[in-house]
Amino acid sequence: MAKMKPLFYCDNCGYEVGDDLKKCPYCGRNFVSVRCPICDYSGPDKIFQDGCPMCGYSAPPQRNIPKPPKSKPRKFDEPPSQPLPFWTFIAAFFALIAVIFLFSHLITR
């Protein structure tokens, strides 16, 4: 019987990820180490290739994790899909007027 290869999951979103990734393709979280779900031992991914070096755990978790979305994940450098509320523009306008008034007042002194 072939030894089962351990599965890797993102701690932040719970989706299964490749063992060679440095960043989750679904939520964008950076991976700095791997954590065993049984004994909580953490370390670099290279020592987990055959399972946890401390307890030997290598089976997938016994929880129902949803399938990843079929659409391309949103990149965090893209603008949000919803425009800003109108009151933010009004607040920015009044803040700009206040700064202009403050500078003009300081200059004329």
mmCIF file of C-alpha atoms in Angstrom, residues 5-106:
data_model
loop_
_atom_site.group_PDB
_atom_site.id
_atom_site.type_symbol
_atom_site.label_atom_id
_atom_site.label_comp_id
_atom_site.label_asym_id
_atom_site.label_seq_id
_atom_site.Cartn_x
_atom_site.Cartn_y
_atom_site.Cartn_z
ATOM 1 C CA LYS A 5 0.918 12.132 0.835
ATOM 2 C CA PRO A 6 -0.026 14.786 3.427
ATOM 3 C CA LEU A 7 -2.463 17.481 2.395
ATOM 4 C CA PHE A 8 -1.843 21.160 3.159
ATOM 5 C CA TYR A 9 -4.591 23.639 4.112
ATOM 6 C CA CYS A 10 -4.576 27.385 4.607
ATOM 7 C CA ASP A 11 -5.059 28.276 8.299
ATOM 8 C CA ASN A 12 -6.892 31.455 7.311
ATOM 9 C CA CYS A 13 -9.538 30.295 4.786
ATOM 10 C CA GLY A 14 -9.381 26.491 5.141
ATOM 11 C CA TYR A 15 -8.937 25.672 1.453
ATOM 12 C CA GLU A 16 -6.530 22.964 0.363
ATOM 13 C CA VAL A 17 -3.331 24.442 -1.061
ATOM 14 C CA GLY A 18 -0.227 23.020 -2.702
ATOM 15 C CA ASP A 19 2.726 22.138 -0.517
ATOM 16 C CA ASP A 20 5.059 24.356 -2.562
ATOM 17 C CA LEU A 21 3.052 27.609 -2.373
ATOM 18 C CA LYS A 22 4.246 30.635 -0.425
ATOM 19 C CA LYS A 23 0.868 32.430 -0.562
ATOM 20 C CA CYS A 24 -2.746 31.200 -0.487
ATOM 21 C CA PRO A 25 -4.307 31.640 -3.956
ATOM 22 C CA TYR A 26 -7.772 32.089 -2.389
ATOM 23 C CA CYS A 27 -7.314 34.566 0.477
ATOM 24 C CA GLY A 28 -3.802 35.947 -0.158
ATOM 25 C CA ARG A 29 -2.300 34.970 3.220
ATOM 26 C CA ASN A 30 1.464 34.434 3.208
ATOM 27 C CA PHE A 31 2.730 31.082 4.451
ATOM 28 C CA VAL A 32 5.726 31.265 6.771
ATOM 29 C CA SER A 33 5.495 27.804 8.304
ATOM 30 C CA VAL A 34 3.395 24.658 8.444
ATOM 31 C CA ARG A 35 1.419 23.711 11.587
ATOM 32 C CA CYS A 36 0.323 20.186 12.442
ATOM 33 C CA PRO A 37 -3.437 20.066 13.233
ATOM 34 C CA ILE A 38 -2.876 17.350 15.875
ATOM 35 C CA CYS A 39 0.149 18.376 17.964
ATOM 36 C CA ASP A 40 0.456 22.062 16.824
ATOM 37 C CA TYR A 41 4.134 21.620 15.966
ATOM 38 C CA SER A 42 5.235 24.332 13.489
ATOM 39 C CA GLY A 43 8.178 24.379 11.147
ATOM 40 C CA PRO A 44 9.306 24.808 7.550
ATOM 41 C CA ASP A 45 7.335 22.950 4.881
ATOM 42 C CA LYS A 46 10.300 20.777 3.864
ATOM 43 C CA ILE A 47 10.224 18.792 7.112
ATOM 44 C CA PHE A 48 6.493 18.036 6.692
ATOM 45 C CA GLN A 49 6.826 16.282 3.307
ATOM 46 C CA ASP A 50 6.260 12.858 4.908
ATOM 47 C CA GLY A 51 3.887 14.091 7.614
ATOM 48 C CA CYS A 52 4.465 15.730 10.978
ATOM 49 C CA PRO A 53 8.019 15.070 12.231
ATOM 50 C CA MET A 54 6.809 15.114 15.856
ATOM 51 C CA CYS A 55 3.661 12.958 15.875
ATOM 52 C CA GLY A 56 3.741 11.411 12.386
ATOM 53 C CA TYR A 57 0.297 12.705 11.399
ATOM 54 C CA SER A 58 -0.210 12.683 7.638
ATOM 55 C CA ALA A 59 -3.929 12.056 7.100
ATOM 56 C CA PRO A 60 -6.193 14.798 5.765
ATOM 57 C CA PRO A 61 -8.358 16.583 8.338
ATOM 58 C CA GLN A 62 -11.715 15.015 9.156
ATOM 59 C CA ARG A 63 -13.773 18.102 8.382
ATOM 60 C CA ASN A 64 -15.853 19.151 5.419
ATOM 61 C CA ILE A 65 -14.001 21.919 3.658
ATOM 62 C CA PRO A 66 -15.885 23.566 0.795
ATOM 63 C CA LYS A 67 -14.511 23.323 -2.701
ATOM 64 C CA PRO A 68 -12.548 26.379 -3.834
ATOM 65 C CA PRO A 69 -14.484 28.895 -5.921
ATOM 66 C CA LYS A 70 -14.456 28.273 -9.665
ATOM 67 C CA SER A 71 -13.902 31.937 -10.468
ATOM 68 C CA LYS A 72 -10.509 33.567 -10.357
ATOM 69 C CA PRO A 73 -9.715 34.843 -6.837
ATOM 70 C CA ARG A 74 -9.777 38.618 -6.405
ATOM 71 C CA LYS A 75 -6.357 40.204 -6.281
ATOM 72 C CA PHE A 76 -5.855 42.552 -3.364
ATOM 73 C CA ASP A 77 -4.342 45.281 -5.529
ATOM 74 C CA GLU A 78 -7.559 45.568 -7.579
ATOM 75 C CA PRO A 79 -10.006 48.305 -6.558
ATOM 76 C CA PRO A 80 -13.121 47.197 -4.667
ATOM 77 C CA SER A 81 -16.164 46.475 -6.798
ATOM 78 C CA GLN A 82 -18.405 48.888 -4.846
ATOM 79 C CA PRO A 83 -17.861 52.670 -5.131
ATOM 80 C CA LEU A 84 -17.273 54.721 -2.003
ATOM 81 C CA PRO A 85 -20.350 56.246 -0.336
ATOM 82 C CA PHE A 86 -21.172 59.848 -1.237
ATOM 83 C CA TRP A 87 -20.547 61.153 2.290
ATOM 84 C CA THR A 88 -16.843 60.255 1.996
ATOM 85 C CA PHE A 89 -16.483 62.723 -0.878
ATOM 86 C CA ILE A 90 -18.259 65.428 1.134
ATOM 87 C CA ALA A 91 -16.009 64.781 4.147
ATOM 88 C CA ALA A 92 -12.893 64.887 1.950
ATOM 89 C CA PHE A 93 -14.064 68.164 0.397
ATOM 90 C CA PHE A 94 -14.552 69.831 3.782
ATOM 91 C CA ALA A 95 -11.211 68.487 5.017
ATOM 92 C CA LEU A 96 -9.514 69.988 1.945
ATOM 93 C CA ILE A 97 -11.216 73.347 2.551
ATOM 94 C CA ALA A 98 -10.094 73.263 6.202
ATOM 95 C CA VAL A 99 -6.470 72.552 5.209
ATOM 96 C CA ILE A 100 -6.504 75.365 2.630
ATOM 97 C CA PHE A 101 -7.986 77.750 5.201
ATOM 98 C CA LEU A 102 -5.378 76.721 7.785
ATOM 99 C CA PHE A 103 -2.450 77.256 5.406
ATOM 100 C CA SER A 104 -3.804 80.586 4.178
ATOM 101 C CA HIS A 105 -4.274 81.695 7.767
ATOM 102 C CA LEU A 106 -0.725 80.667 8.699
#
